[in-house]
Short mmCIF file of C-alpha atoms in Angstrom, two decimals:
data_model
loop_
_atom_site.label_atom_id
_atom_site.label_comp_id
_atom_site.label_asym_id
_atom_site.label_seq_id
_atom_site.Cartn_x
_atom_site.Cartn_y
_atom_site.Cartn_z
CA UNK S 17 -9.26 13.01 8.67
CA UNK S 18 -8.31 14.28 4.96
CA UNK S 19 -8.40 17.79 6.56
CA UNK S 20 -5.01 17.45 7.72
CA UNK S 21 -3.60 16.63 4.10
CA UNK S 22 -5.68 19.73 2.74
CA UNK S 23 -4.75 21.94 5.69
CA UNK S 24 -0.45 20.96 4.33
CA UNK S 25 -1.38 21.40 0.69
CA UNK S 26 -3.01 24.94 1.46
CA UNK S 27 -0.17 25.72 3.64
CA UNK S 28 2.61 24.73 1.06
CA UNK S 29 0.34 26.65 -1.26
CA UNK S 30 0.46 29.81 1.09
CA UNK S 31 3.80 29.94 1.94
CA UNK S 32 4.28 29.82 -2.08
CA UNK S 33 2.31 32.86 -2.53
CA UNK S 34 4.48 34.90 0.29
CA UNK S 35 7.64 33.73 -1.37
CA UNK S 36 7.03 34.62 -4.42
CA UNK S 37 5.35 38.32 -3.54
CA UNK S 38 7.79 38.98 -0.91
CA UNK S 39 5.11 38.93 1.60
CA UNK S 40 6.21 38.74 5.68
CA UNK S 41 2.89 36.82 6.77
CA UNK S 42 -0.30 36.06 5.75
CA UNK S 43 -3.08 37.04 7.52
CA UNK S 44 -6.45 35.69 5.75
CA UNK S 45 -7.09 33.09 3.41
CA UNK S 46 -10.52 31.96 2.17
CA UNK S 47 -11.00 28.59 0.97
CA UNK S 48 -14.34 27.55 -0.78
CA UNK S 49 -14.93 24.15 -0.44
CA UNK S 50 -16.88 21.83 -2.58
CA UNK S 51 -19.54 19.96 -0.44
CA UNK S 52 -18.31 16.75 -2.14
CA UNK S 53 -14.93 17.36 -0.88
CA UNK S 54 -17.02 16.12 2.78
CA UNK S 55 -14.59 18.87 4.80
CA UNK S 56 -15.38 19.51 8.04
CA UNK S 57 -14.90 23.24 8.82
CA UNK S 58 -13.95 22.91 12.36
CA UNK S 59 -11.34 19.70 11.74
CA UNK S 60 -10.00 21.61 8.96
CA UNK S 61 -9.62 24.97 11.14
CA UNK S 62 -7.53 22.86 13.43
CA UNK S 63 -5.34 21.13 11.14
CA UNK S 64 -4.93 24.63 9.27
CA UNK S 65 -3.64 25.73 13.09
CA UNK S 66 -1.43 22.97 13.22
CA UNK S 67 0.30 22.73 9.81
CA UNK S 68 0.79 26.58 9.43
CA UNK S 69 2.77 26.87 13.03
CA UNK S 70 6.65 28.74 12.30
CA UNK S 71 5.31 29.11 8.56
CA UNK S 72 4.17 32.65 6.82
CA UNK S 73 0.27 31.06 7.27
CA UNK S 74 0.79 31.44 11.24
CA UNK S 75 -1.88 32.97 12.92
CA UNK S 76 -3.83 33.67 9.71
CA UNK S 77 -7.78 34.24 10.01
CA UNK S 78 -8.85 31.03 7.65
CA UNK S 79 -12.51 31.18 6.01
CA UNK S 80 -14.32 28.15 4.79
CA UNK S 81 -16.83 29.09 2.46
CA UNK S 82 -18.91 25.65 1.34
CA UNK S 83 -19.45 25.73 -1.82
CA UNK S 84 -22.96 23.71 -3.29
CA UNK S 85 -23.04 21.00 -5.53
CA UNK S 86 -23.82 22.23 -9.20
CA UNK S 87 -24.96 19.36 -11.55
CA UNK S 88 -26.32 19.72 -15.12
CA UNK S 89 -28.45 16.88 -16.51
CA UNK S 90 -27.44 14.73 -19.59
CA UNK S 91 -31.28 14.63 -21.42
CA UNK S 92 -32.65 17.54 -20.53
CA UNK S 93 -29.62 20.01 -19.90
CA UNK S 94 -31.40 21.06 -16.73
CA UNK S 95 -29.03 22.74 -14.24
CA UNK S 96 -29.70 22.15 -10.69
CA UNK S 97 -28.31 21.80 -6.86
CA UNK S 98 -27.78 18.20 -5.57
CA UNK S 99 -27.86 16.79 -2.16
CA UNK S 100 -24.75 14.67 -1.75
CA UNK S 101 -27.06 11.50 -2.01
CA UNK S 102 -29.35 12.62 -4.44
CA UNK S 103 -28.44 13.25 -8.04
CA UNK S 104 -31.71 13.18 -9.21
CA UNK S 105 -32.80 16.03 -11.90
CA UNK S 106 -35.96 17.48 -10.62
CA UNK S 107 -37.18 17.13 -14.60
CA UNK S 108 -36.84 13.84 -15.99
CA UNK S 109 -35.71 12.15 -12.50
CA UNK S 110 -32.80 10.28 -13.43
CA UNK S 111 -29.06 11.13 -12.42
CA UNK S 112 -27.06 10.91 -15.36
CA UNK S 113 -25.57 14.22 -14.61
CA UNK S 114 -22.81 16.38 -15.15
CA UNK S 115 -21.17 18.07 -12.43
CA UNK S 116 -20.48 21.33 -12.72
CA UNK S 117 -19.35 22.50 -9.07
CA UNK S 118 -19.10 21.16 -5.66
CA UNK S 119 -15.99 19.02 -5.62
CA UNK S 120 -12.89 21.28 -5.68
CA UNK S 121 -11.20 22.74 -3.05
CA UNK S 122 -10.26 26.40 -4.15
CA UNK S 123 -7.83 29.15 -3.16
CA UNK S 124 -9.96 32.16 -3.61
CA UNK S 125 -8.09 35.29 -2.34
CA UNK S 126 -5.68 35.88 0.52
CA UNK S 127 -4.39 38.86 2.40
CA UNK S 128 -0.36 39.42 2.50
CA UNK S 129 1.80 41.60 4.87
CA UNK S 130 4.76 42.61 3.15
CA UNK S 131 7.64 44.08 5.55
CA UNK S 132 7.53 47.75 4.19
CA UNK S 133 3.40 47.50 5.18
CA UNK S 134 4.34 46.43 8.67
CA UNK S 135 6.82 49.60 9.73
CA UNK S 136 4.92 51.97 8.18
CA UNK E 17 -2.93 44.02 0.58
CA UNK E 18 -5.79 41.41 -0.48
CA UNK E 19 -4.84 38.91 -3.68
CA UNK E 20 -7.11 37.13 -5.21
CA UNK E 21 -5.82 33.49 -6.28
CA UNK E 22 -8.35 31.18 -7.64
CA UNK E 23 -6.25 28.23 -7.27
CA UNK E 24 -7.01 24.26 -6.76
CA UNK E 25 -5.50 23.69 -3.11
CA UNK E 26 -4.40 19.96 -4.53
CA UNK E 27 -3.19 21.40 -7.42
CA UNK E 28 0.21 19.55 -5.74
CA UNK E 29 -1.49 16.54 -5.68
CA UNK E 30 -3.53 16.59 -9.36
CA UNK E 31 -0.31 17.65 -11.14
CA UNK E 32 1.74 14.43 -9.49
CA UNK E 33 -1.21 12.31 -10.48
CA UNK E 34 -0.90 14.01 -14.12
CA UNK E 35 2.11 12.34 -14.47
CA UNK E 36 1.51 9.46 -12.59
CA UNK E 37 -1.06 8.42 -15.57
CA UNK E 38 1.71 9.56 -18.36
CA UNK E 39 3.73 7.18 -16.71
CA UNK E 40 0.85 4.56 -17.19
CA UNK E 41 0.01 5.47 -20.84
CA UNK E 42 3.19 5.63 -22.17
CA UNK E 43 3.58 1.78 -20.70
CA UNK E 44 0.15 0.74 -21.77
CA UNK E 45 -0.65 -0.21 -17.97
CA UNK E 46 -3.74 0.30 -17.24
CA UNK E 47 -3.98 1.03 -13.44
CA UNK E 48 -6.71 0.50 -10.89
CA UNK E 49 -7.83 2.15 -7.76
CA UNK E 50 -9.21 -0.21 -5.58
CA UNK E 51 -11.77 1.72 -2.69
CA UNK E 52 -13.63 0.55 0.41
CA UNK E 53 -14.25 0.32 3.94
CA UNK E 54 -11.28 -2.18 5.46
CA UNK E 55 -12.46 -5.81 5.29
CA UNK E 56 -14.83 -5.43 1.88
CA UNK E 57 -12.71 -7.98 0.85
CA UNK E 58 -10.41 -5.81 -1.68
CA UNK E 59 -7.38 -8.27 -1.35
CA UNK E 60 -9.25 -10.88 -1.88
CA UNK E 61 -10.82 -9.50 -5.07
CA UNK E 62 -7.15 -9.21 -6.15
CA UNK E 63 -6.57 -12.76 -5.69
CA UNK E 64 -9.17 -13.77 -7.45
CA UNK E 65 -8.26 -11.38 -10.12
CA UNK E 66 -4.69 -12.02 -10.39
CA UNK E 67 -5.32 -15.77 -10.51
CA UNK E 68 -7.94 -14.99 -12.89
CA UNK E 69 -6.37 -12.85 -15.35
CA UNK E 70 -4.17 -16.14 -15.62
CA UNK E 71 -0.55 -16.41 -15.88
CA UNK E 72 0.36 -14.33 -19.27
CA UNK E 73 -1.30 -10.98 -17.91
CA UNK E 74 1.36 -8.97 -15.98
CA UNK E 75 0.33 -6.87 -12.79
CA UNK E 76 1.70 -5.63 -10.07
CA UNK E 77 -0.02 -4.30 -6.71
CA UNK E 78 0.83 -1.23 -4.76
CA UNK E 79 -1.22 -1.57 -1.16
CA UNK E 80 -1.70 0.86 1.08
CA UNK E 81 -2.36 0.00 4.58
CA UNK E 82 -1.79 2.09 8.13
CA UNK E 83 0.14 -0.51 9.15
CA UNK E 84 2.02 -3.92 8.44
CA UNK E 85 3.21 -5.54 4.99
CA UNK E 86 0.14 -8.57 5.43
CA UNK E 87 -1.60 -7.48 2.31
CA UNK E 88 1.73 -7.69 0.45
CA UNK E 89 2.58 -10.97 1.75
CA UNK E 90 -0.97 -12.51 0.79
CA UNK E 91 -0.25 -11.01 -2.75
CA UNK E 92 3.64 -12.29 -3.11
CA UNK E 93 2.57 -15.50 -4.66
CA UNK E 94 -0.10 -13.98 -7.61
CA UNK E 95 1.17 -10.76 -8.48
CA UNK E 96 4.44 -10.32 -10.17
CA UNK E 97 5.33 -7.33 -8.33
CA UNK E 98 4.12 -5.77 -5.03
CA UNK E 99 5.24 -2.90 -2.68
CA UNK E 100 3.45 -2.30 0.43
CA UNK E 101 2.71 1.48 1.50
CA UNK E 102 2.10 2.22 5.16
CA UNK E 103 0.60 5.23 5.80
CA UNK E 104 1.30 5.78 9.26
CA UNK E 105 -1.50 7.50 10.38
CA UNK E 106 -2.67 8.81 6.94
CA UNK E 107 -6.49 7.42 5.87
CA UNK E 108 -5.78 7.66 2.05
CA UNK E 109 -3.03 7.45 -0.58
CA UNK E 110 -1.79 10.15 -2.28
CA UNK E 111 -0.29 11.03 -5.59
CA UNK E 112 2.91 11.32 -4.60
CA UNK E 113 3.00 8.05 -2.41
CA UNK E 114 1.84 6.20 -5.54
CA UNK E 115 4.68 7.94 -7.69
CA UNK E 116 7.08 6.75 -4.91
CA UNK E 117 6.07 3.45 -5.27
CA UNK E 118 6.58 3.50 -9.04
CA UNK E 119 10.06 4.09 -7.82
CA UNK E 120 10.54 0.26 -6.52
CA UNK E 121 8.49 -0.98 -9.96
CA UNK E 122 8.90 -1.97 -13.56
CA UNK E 123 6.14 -0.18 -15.12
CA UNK E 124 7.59 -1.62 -18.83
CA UNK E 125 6.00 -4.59 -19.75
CA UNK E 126 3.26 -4.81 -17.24
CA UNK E 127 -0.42 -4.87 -18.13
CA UNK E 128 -2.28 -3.95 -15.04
CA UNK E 129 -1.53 -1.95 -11.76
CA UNK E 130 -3.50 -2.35 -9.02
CA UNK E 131 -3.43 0.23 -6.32
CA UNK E 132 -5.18 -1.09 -3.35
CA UNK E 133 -5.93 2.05 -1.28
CA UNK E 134 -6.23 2.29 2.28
CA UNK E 135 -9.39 1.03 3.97
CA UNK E 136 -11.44 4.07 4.27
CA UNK E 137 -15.07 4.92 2.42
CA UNK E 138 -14.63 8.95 2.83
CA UNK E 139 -10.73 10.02 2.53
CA UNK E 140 -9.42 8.15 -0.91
CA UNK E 141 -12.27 9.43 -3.16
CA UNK E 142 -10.66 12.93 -2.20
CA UNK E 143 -7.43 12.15 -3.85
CA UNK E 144 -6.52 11.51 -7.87
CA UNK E 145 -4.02 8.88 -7.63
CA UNK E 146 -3.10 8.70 -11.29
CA UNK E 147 -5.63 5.49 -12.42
CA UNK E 148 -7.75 5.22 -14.87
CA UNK E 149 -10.31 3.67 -13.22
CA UNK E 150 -11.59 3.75 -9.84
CA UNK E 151 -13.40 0.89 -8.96
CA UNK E 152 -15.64 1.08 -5.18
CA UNK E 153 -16.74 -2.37 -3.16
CA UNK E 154 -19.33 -2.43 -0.78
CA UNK E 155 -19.67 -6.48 0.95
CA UNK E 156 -23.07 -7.52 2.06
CA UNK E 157 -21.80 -8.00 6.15
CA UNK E 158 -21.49 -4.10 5.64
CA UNK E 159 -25.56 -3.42 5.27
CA UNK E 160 -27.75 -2.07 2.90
CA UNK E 161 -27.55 1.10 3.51
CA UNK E 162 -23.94 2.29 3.24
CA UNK E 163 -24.03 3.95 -0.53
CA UNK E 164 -26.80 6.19 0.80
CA UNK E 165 -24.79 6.80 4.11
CA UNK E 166 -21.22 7.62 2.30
CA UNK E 167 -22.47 8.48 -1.24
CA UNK E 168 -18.93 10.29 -2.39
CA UNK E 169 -17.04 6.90 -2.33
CA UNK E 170 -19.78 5.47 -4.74
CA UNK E 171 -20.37 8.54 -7.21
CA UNK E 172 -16.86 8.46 -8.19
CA UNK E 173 -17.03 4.90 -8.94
CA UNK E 174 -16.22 3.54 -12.45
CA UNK E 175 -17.81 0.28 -11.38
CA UNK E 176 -19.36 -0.57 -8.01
CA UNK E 177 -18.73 -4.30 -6.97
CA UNK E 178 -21.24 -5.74 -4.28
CA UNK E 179 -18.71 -8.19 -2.75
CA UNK E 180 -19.25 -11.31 -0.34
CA UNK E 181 -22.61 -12.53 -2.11
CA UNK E 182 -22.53 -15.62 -0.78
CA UNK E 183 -23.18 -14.27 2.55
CA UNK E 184 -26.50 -12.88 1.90
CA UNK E 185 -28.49 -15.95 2.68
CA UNK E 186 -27.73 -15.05 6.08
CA UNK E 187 -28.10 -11.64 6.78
CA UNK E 188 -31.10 -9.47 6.01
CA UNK E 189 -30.10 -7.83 3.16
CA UNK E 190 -31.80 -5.58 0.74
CA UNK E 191 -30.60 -5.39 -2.68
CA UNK E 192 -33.09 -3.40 -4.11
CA UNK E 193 -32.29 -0.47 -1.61
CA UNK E 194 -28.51 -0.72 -2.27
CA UNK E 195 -29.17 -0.51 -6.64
CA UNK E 196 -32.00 2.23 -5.68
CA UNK E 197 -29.65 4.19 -4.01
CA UNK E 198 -27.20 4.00 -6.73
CA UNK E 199 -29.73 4.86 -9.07
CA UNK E 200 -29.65 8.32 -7.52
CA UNK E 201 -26.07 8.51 -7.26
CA UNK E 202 -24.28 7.23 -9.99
CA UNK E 203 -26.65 5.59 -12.59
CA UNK E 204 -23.61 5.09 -15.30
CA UNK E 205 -21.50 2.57 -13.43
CA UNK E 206 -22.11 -1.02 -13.83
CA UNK E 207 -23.18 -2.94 -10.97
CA UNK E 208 -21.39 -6.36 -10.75
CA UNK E 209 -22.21 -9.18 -7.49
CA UNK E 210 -19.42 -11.39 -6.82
CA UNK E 211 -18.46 -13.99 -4.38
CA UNK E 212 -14.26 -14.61 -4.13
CA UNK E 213 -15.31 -17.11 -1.87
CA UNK E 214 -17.30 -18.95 -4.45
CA UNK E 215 -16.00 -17.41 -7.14
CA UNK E 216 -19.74 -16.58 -8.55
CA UNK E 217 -19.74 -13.43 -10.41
CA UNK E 218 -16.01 -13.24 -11.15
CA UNK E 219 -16.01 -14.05 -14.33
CA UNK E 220 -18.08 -10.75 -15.35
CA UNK E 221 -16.02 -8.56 -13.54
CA UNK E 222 -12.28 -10.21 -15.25
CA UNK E 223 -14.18 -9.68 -18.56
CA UNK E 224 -15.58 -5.77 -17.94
CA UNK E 225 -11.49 -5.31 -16.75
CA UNK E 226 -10.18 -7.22 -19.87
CA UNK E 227 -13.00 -5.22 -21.82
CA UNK E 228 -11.63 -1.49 -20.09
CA UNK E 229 -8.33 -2.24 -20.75
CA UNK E 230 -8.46 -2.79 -24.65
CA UNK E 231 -10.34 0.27 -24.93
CA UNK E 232 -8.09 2.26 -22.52
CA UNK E 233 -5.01 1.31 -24.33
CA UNK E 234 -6.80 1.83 -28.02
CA UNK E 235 -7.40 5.26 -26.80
CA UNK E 236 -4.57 6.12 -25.73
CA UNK E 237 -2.62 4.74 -28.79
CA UNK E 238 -4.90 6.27 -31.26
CA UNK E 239 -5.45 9.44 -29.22
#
């Protein structure tokens, strides 16, 4: 259950971003997530629910966008997608590859509610 | 109003780990992540290590466990120092756990640092800790088939050590189908077979440590 570590590091992260732009709440965050990173969207929904309660993050609409894994081979240069268990490049078949996405856990955008937005 | 951040969520975690591995460079320790599923026989790989590494290599052990100092008090005896994490209900170390174990240890003067994470083939390969290498066991009792079944643990791997050898008389195990499976994965690390029961195979693995260590420490000197 990792999910619950991410869900407090994107929380942390969140309530961060209202300090510092004065924000009342959050309302949406969307996270893109690395297949590598082996989230589960639903466990990490929950944990998000649990870990943002009394924060700014409360209540806000989370979306988990998974990202694929990006890998560029080291003889050829080809650039594919890999399957988690398969690394293979579909030119020279052999997986000495670089990776070039599908392991980080990103921050994309989110959506603040400063207090002046709320009264008006 | 909509922001758009584009930020690492561990960021947190990667910049404690940053400076967990200053810490490391700037004492020439070269430190170790140990991964598996619990009972691949990681403590007992230490033993054998620490014993084999022989009495003027320095190391100490950091082990993280859910529960109970056990793994600390097997490793009392061999490693110089040793401070037992429990997680509580946490599957994986962290950065900052690791950095507040560094608190309780004399980084000066040491050689090694092993970090023995928790027992857990998905959650730890999640995490930077800090090391410099990351080393993933796999024991025959556990099948065949597991680097196929939790490939993340295994592509991360700086080495991959097949652990328990000396069990495979009895059990049917494939080891063509765990090294073809690798082959897909992670076709850079070595591959080393080892018995701590026997002690077969050890020898390869103390020298490939010996061997990463020199070059770590040239690099870091010279770089």
């Amino acid at each position: 259950m990792h999910e619950m570590a991410i869900a407090t590091a994107l929380v942390e992260q969140l309530t961060c971003i209202a300090r510092e732009n004065n924000a009342s709440r959050i309302t949406t965050a969307e996270v893109h997530c690395g297949i590598l990173r082996q989230v589960v969207p639903e466990a990490l929904e929950l944990a998000f629910a649990a870990a943002s309660a009394d924060t700014p993050a409360a209540g806000a609409v989370l979306t988990i966008v998974e990202q694929p894994i990006v890998a560029r081979c080291r003889s050829c240069q080809q650039t594919f997608q890999a399957a988690v268990d398969n690394f293979l490049c579909p030119v020279c078949q052999t997986a000495d590859v670089e990776l070039l996405a599908g392991q980080d856990i990103i921050l994309q955008t989110v959506t603040l509610e400063t207090p002046d937005e709320r009264t008006s | 109003m909509k922001i758009k951040v584009v930020e690492s969520v561990l960021k947190a975690n990667d910049a404690v780990a940053r400076e967990n591995r200053r810490r490391f460079e700037a004492a020439g320790v070269l430190a170790v992540n140990l991964m598996s599923a619990p009972g691949s026989g990681k403590t007992a790989l230490l033993e054998r290590t620490l014993a084999g590494l022989g009495p003027d290599v320095r190391s100490a052990v950091v082990v993280g466990d859910l529960q109970t100092t056990r793994d600390a008090e097997r490793l009392q005896n061999t490693a110089q120092q040793v401070v037992q994490i429990n997680t509580g209900t946490g599957c994986h170390l962290t950065a900052t756990q690791v950095a507040e174990a560094l608190e309780s240890l004399e980084l000066a003067g040491l050689h090694y640092l092993f970090i023995e994470n928790v027992g857990n083939m998905v959650c730890p390969a999640g995490f930077d800790l800090g090391e410099h290498v990351r080393v993933a066991l796999l024991s025959t009792p556990e099948g065949d088939d597991k680097v196929a079944k939790y490939p993340t643990l295994f592509l991360c791997a700086d080495v991959i050590l097949l652990t328990k050898t000396d069990l495979v008389a009895v059990l049917d195990y494939r080891r063509e189908r765990v090294y073809e499976d690798i082959s897909r994965i992670n076709p850079r690390a070595p591959v080393m077979e080892l018995s701590c029961r026997t002690g077969e195979g050890v020898d390869r693995w103390l020298s490939w440590l010996k061997d990463e260590r020199r070059r770590r420490t040239r690099e870091v000197t010279t770089g």
